[in-house]
Amino acid sequence: MLALVVVASASFSAHGVARGQNRPSSDASSPVVAPSRPSPAVVPAAPPTPRCPDGMVLAEGEYCSNVDQRCLRWLDPETQMRCAEFAPSRCTGRRRPLSVCVDRYEYPNQPGVRPEVMVSWYEARRACENQHKRLCTQSEWTFACEGPEMNPYPTGLRRDPEACRIDHQTIRPNRPRLSNPMTTADESARLYEAVPSGTMNRCVSWAGVHDMTGNADEWTINESSRPFQSALKGGWWGHIRARCRPSTISHNEGFVYYQIGFRCCADPTASTP
């Protein structure tokens, strides 16, 4: 009889526990659990923004190593030097990312000041280094001029002598006076027909660089180093190619002439926003 009473008590307790789990607790000391909140989303840090020194602009994008540029109308069909209008360019080489700071104007990189000429490649390189800059490579200079669209002129597909200082009538040089140290300065001044930087306010490339074709020819670094480390880009004020892509590589590093100047480049620095 006693055994039956014990079993019944155990059964009652078991049912009591089961029912108790379905009732709200009246114990004031029970902890209150707040509803869980979703973790805040992790926002990735913005990549550093490339920055350029004062007086320089950033040219950044994809550069094509080889480009097919087809002239639609030659100004001088016999020599095929100056093209009035090109068809849209086509990349036939490799594309690679390129990011470079470029002087806004030709050296001394000041608006309203005429470009400095009669400087050798060595002198140009040293002048850039003195400003903690360097000469542009051919590729860097070309990209700053033509942009991702690979335009033959900084103004686009059409040659425009009203926009840039090109196709200007030149003065015949007196070579003996130009090569004589006693008369070089005077003769160079007589021949000089570049205009102050920024005068041709429509001669601006996609990146915001002025006078990349015409005005003064510009020293750059010949990336092949053949036949010299030096290469000239952009042409000058005369009746010449004056396009973004061609280079003149026939003059050595010590060569100077009355229409040759330069501009500087630099590597962008990273700035965290």
Short mmCIF file of C-alpha atoms in Angstrom, two decimals:
data_model
loop_
_atom_site.label_atom_id
_atom_site.label_comp_id
_atom_site.label_asym_id
_atom_site.label_seq_id
_atom_site.Cartn_x
_atom_site.Cartn_y
_atom_site.Cartn_z
CA MET A 1 0.00 0.00 0.00
CA LEU A 2 2.85 2.33 0.81
CA ALA A 3 4.50 1.60 -2.53
CA LEU A 4 1.44 2.70 -4.42
CA VAL A 5 1.36 6.02 -2.63
CA VAL A 6 5.01 6.75 -3.55
CA VAL A 7 4.44 6.01 -7.22
CA ALA A 8 1.41 8.26 -7.33
CA SER A 9 3.38 11.10 -5.75
CA ALA A 10 6.16 10.71 -8.29
CA SER A 11 3.67 10.76 -11.12
CA PHE A 12 2.09 13.93 -9.79
CA SER A 13 5.47 15.71 -9.56
CA ALA A 14 6.35 14.75 -13.09
CA HIS A 15 3.10 16.17 -14.46
CA GLY A 16 3.56 19.29 -12.35
CA VAL A 17 6.98 20.04 -13.90
CA ALA A 18 5.59 19.58 -17.38
CA ARG A 19 2.74 22.00 -16.78
CA GLY A 20 4.98 24.49 -15.07
CA GLN A 21 7.12 24.92 -18.24
CA ASN A 22 4.06 26.21 -20.09
CA ARG A 23 3.26 28.92 -17.53
CA PRO A 24 4.97 32.30 -17.26
CA SER A 25 7.26 32.50 -14.28
CA SER A 26 6.13 34.68 -11.44
CA ASP A 27 9.64 34.80 -9.95
CA ALA A 28 10.71 38.48 -9.98
CA SER A 29 14.35 37.47 -9.68
CA SER A 30 14.36 35.72 -13.08
CA PRO A 31 16.60 37.56 -15.59
CA VAL A 32 14.93 39.35 -18.51
CA VAL A 33 16.53 38.41 -21.81
CA ALA A 34 16.48 41.23 -24.40
CA PRO A 35 15.73 40.27 -28.01
CA SER A 36 18.87 39.76 -30.03
CA ARG A 37 19.86 42.45 -32.53
CA PRO A 38 21.60 41.84 -35.84
CA SER A 39 25.29 42.67 -35.87
CA PRO A 40 26.08 45.94 -37.63
CA ALA A 41 27.29 45.46 -41.19
CA VAL A 42 31.04 45.77 -41.63
CA VAL A 43 31.75 48.60 -44.10
CA PRO A 44 35.06 48.14 -45.91
CA ALA A 45 37.44 51.06 -45.73
CA ALA A 46 37.56 53.22 -48.83
CA PRO A 47 40.71 52.75 -50.88
CA PRO A 48 43.31 55.52 -50.63
CA THR A 49 42.75 58.38 -53.07
CA PRO A 50 45.72 59.17 -55.32
CA ARG A 51 46.96 62.72 -54.85
CA CYS A 52 49.27 64.94 -56.86
CA PRO A 53 51.49 67.86 -55.81
CA ASP A 54 50.24 71.39 -56.43
CA GLY A 55 50.37 72.38 -60.08
CA MET A 56 50.00 68.80 -61.28
CA VAL A 57 47.00 66.78 -62.46
CA LEU A 58 46.27 63.06 -62.23
CA ALA A 59 46.10 60.96 -65.40
CA GLU A 60 44.71 57.56 -64.43
CA GLY A 61 43.16 54.74 -66.41
CA GLU A 62 44.10 52.05 -68.93
CA TYR A 63 46.90 52.68 -71.40
CA CYS A 64 47.15 50.75 -74.69
CA SER A 65 50.65 49.82 -75.85
CA ASN A 66 49.82 49.82 -79.59
CA VAL A 67 47.07 51.74 -81.35
CA ASP A 68 45.72 51.71 -84.88
CA GLN A 69 44.97 55.29 -85.99
CA ARG A 70 43.62 55.71 -89.52
CA CYS A 71 43.72 59.14 -91.14
CA LEU A 72 40.57 60.08 -93.05
CA ARG A 73 41.99 63.23 -94.65
CA TRP A 74 45.61 64.31 -95.02
CA LEU A 75 46.54 68.00 -95.11
CA ASP A 76 49.68 67.11 -97.04
CA PRO A 77 49.03 63.85 -98.96
CA GLU A 78 52.56 63.79 -100.39
CA THR A 79 54.33 63.48 -97.04
CA GLN A 80 51.36 62.27 -94.96
CA MET A 81 52.67 64.18 -91.99
CA ARG A 82 49.66 66.23 -90.88
CA CYS A 83 46.24 64.62 -90.66
CA ALA A 84 43.13 66.80 -90.59
CA GLU A 85 40.86 64.11 -89.16
CA PHE A 86 41.21 60.54 -87.90
CA ALA A 87 38.79 57.66 -87.58
CA PRO A 88 38.22 56.49 -83.99
CA SER A 89 41.32 54.76 -82.65
CA ARG A 90 41.52 51.02 -82.05
CA CYS A 91 43.71 49.31 -79.45
CA THR A 92 45.79 46.55 -81.07
CA GLY A 93 48.18 46.00 -78.18
CA ARG A 94 48.00 45.32 -74.49
CA ARG A 95 46.12 47.44 -72.00
CA ARG A 96 47.59 48.12 -68.60
CA PRO A 97 46.63 50.38 -65.70
CA LEU A 98 48.52 53.65 -65.51
CA SER A 99 48.45 56.38 -62.87
CA VAL A 100 50.74 59.42 -63.01
CA CYS A 101 50.86 63.05 -61.93
CA VAL A 102 51.69 65.46 -64.77
CA ASP A 103 52.60 69.15 -64.72
CA ARG A 104 49.61 71.17 -65.86
CA TYR A 105 51.83 73.39 -68.03
CA GLU A 106 55.20 73.17 -69.74
CA TYR A 107 58.19 74.02 -67.55
CA PRO A 108 58.37 76.22 -65.50
CA ASN A 109 54.73 75.13 -65.11
CA GLN A 110 53.27 78.59 -64.57
CA PRO A 111 50.26 80.05 -66.40
CA GLY A 112 51.11 83.18 -68.32
CA VAL A 113 54.83 82.29 -68.52
CA ARG A 114 56.43 81.14 -71.77
CA PRO A 115 58.00 77.66 -71.78
CA GLU A 116 61.72 77.40 -71.19
CA VAL A 117 63.64 76.07 -74.21
CA MET A 118 67.25 75.44 -75.25
CA VAL A 119 67.62 72.77 -72.57
CA SER A 120 69.17 69.34 -72.95
CA TRP A 121 67.56 66.12 -71.75
CA TYR A 122 70.08 66.02 -68.90
CA GLU A 123 69.20 69.57 -67.85
CA ALA A 124 65.49 68.82 -68.04
CA ARG A 125 65.90 65.72 -65.89
CA ARG A 126 67.89 67.65 -63.29
CA ALA A 127 65.33 70.48 -63.18
CA CYS A 128 62.55 67.98 -62.47
CA GLU A 129 64.57 66.19 -59.81
CA ASN A 130 65.25 69.52 -58.09
CA GLN A 131 61.47 69.77 -57.59
CA HIS A 132 61.25 66.17 -56.32
CA LYS A 133 59.70 65.17 -59.65
CA ARG A 134 61.04 63.38 -62.72
CA LEU A 135 60.75 63.40 -66.48
CA CYS A 136 57.68 61.65 -67.88
CA THR A 137 58.12 58.36 -69.69
CA GLN A 138 56.85 58.18 -73.26
CA SER A 139 53.85 56.09 -72.16
CA GLU A 140 52.92 58.44 -69.33
CA TRP A 141 53.15 61.49 -71.56
CA THR A 142 51.15 59.79 -74.33
CA PHE A 143 48.38 58.70 -71.96
CA ALA A 144 48.08 62.16 -70.41
CA CYS A 145 47.65 63.51 -73.96
CA GLU A 146 45.39 60.95 -75.66
CA GLY A 147 43.45 59.45 -72.74
CA PRO A 148 41.49 56.17 -72.64
CA GLU A 149 39.93 56.96 -76.04
CA MET A 150 43.43 57.00 -77.57
CA ASN A 151 42.72 60.27 -79.40
CA PRO A 152 45.48 61.40 -81.78
CA TYR A 153 45.18 64.99 -80.56
CA PRO A 154 44.52 66.31 -77.04
CA THR A 155 41.43 67.97 -78.52
CA GLY A 156 40.08 64.76 -80.08
CA LEU A 157 40.09 63.26 -83.57
CA ARG A 158 40.42 66.51 -85.51
CA ARG A 159 43.48 68.70 -85.90
CA ASP A 160 42.74 72.24 -84.75
CA PRO A 161 45.40 74.96 -85.23
CA GLU A 162 43.02 77.44 -83.61
CA ALA A 163 42.98 75.42 -80.39
CA CYS A 164 46.68 74.52 -80.10
CA ARG A 165 49.85 76.36 -81.07
CA ILE A 166 50.56 74.31 -84.21
CA ASP A 167 50.90 74.89 -87.98
CA HIS A 168 52.40 78.33 -87.38
CA GLN A 169 54.72 79.91 -89.95
CA THR A 170 58.28 79.55 -88.68
CA ILE A 171 61.35 81.76 -89.02
CA ARG A 172 64.32 80.38 -90.89
CA PRO A 173 67.17 79.78 -88.39
CA ASN A 174 70.68 81.11 -88.84
CA ARG A 175 72.52 77.94 -87.84
CA PRO A 176 75.99 79.47 -87.41
CA ARG A 177 74.56 82.06 -85.01
CA LEU A 178 72.51 79.41 -83.24
CA SER A 179 75.56 77.20 -82.66
CA ASN A 180 77.89 80.05 -81.64
CA PRO A 181 77.85 80.46 -77.84
CA MET A 182 78.30 84.21 -78.29
CA THR A 183 75.11 84.57 -80.34
CA THR A 184 73.01 81.55 -79.32
CA ALA A 185 70.78 83.44 -76.89
CA ASP A 186 69.98 86.24 -79.34
CA GLU A 187 69.29 83.87 -82.24
CA SER A 188 67.12 81.60 -80.09
CA ALA A 189 65.10 84.61 -78.94
CA ARG A 190 64.60 85.70 -82.56
CA LEU A 191 63.29 82.25 -83.54
CA TYR A 192 61.14 81.67 -80.47
CA GLU A 193 57.39 81.68 -81.21
CA ALA A 194 55.88 79.75 -78.32
CA VAL A 195 53.09 81.50 -76.44
CA PRO A 196 52.71 81.84 -72.66
CA SER A 197 51.31 78.72 -71.00
CA GLY A 198 47.53 78.70 -70.85
CA THR A 199 47.11 81.19 -73.70
CA MET A 200 45.59 78.49 -75.91
CA ASN A 201 42.85 77.71 -73.41
CA ARG A 202 41.21 75.06 -75.63
CA CYS A 203 44.43 73.08 -76.00
CA VAL A 204 43.70 70.96 -72.94
CA SER A 205 43.75 67.17 -72.76
CA TRP A 206 41.13 64.95 -71.12
CA ALA A 207 43.24 64.97 -67.93
CA GLY A 208 43.49 68.77 -67.79
CA VAL A 209 47.04 69.11 -69.17
CA HIS A 210 47.73 72.16 -71.36
CA ASP A 211 49.71 72.50 -74.59
CA MET A 212 50.65 68.86 -75.02
CA THR A 213 50.83 69.25 -78.78
CA GLY A 214 52.51 72.31 -80.23
CA ASN A 215 54.06 75.27 -78.43
CA ALA A 216 57.30 73.58 -77.25
CA ASP A 217 58.59 70.10 -78.04
CA GLU A 218 59.04 68.12 -74.81
CA TRP A 219 61.76 65.81 -73.52
CA THR A 220 60.61 62.45 -72.14
CA ILE A 221 62.25 59.16 -71.15
CA ASN A 222 62.63 56.69 -74.00
CA GLU A 223 61.51 53.45 -72.35
CA SER A 224 63.46 51.31 -74.79
CA SER A 225 66.67 53.37 -74.30
CA ARG A 226 67.33 52.86 -78.01
CA PRO A 227 69.12 54.62 -79.52
CA PHE A 228 69.16 57.05 -76.56
CA GLN A 229 67.47 57.52 -73.20
CA SER A 230 65.82 60.63 -74.64
CA ALA A 231 62.66 61.04 -76.71
CA LEU A 232 60.73 64.13 -77.79
CA LYS A 233 56.94 64.28 -77.64
CA GLY A 234 54.19 66.59 -78.85
CA GLY A 235 55.95 68.67 -81.47
CA TRP A 236 56.23 72.45 -81.51
CA TRP A 237 54.63 75.44 -83.23
CA GLY A 238 55.67 74.58 -86.80
CA HIS A 239 54.08 72.54 -89.60
CA ILE A 240 54.82 69.08 -88.16
CA ARG A 241 52.93 66.00 -86.91
CA ALA A 242 52.08 67.47 -83.49
CA ARG A 243 50.15 64.42 -82.26
CA CYS A 244 49.95 62.52 -78.98
CA ARG A 245 51.40 59.16 -80.00
CA PRO A 246 54.51 59.77 -82.21
CA SER A 247 57.97 60.26 -80.69
CA THR A 248 61.21 61.67 -82.06
CA ILE A 249 64.11 59.50 -80.87
CA SER A 250 66.91 60.69 -83.16
CA HIS A 251 68.35 63.33 -80.79
CA ASN A 252 70.74 62.36 -78.01
CA GLU A 253 70.55 63.47 -74.39
CA GLY A 254 72.88 66.45 -74.89
CA PHE A 255 71.00 67.94 -77.85
CA VAL A 256 69.53 71.45 -77.45
CA TYR A 257 67.45 73.52 -79.85
CA TYR A 258 65.33 76.64 -79.86
CA GLN A 259 61.96 74.84 -79.71
CA ILE A 260 62.76 72.07 -77.19
CA GLY A 261 61.43 72.27 -73.64
CA PHE A 262 59.88 69.78 -71.20
CA ARG A 263 57.42 69.18 -68.39
CA CYS A 264 57.70 66.99 -65.29
CA CYS A 265 55.86 63.97 -63.92
CA ALA A 266 55.62 62.40 -60.47
CA ASP A 267 54.17 59.31 -58.81
CA PRO A 268 50.83 59.89 -57.05
CA THR A 269 50.79 59.67 -53.26
CA ALA A 270 48.04 57.82 -51.40
CA SER A 271 45.67 59.89 -49.29
CA THR A 272 43.17 58.19 -46.98
CA PRO A 273 39.75 59.91 -47.11
#
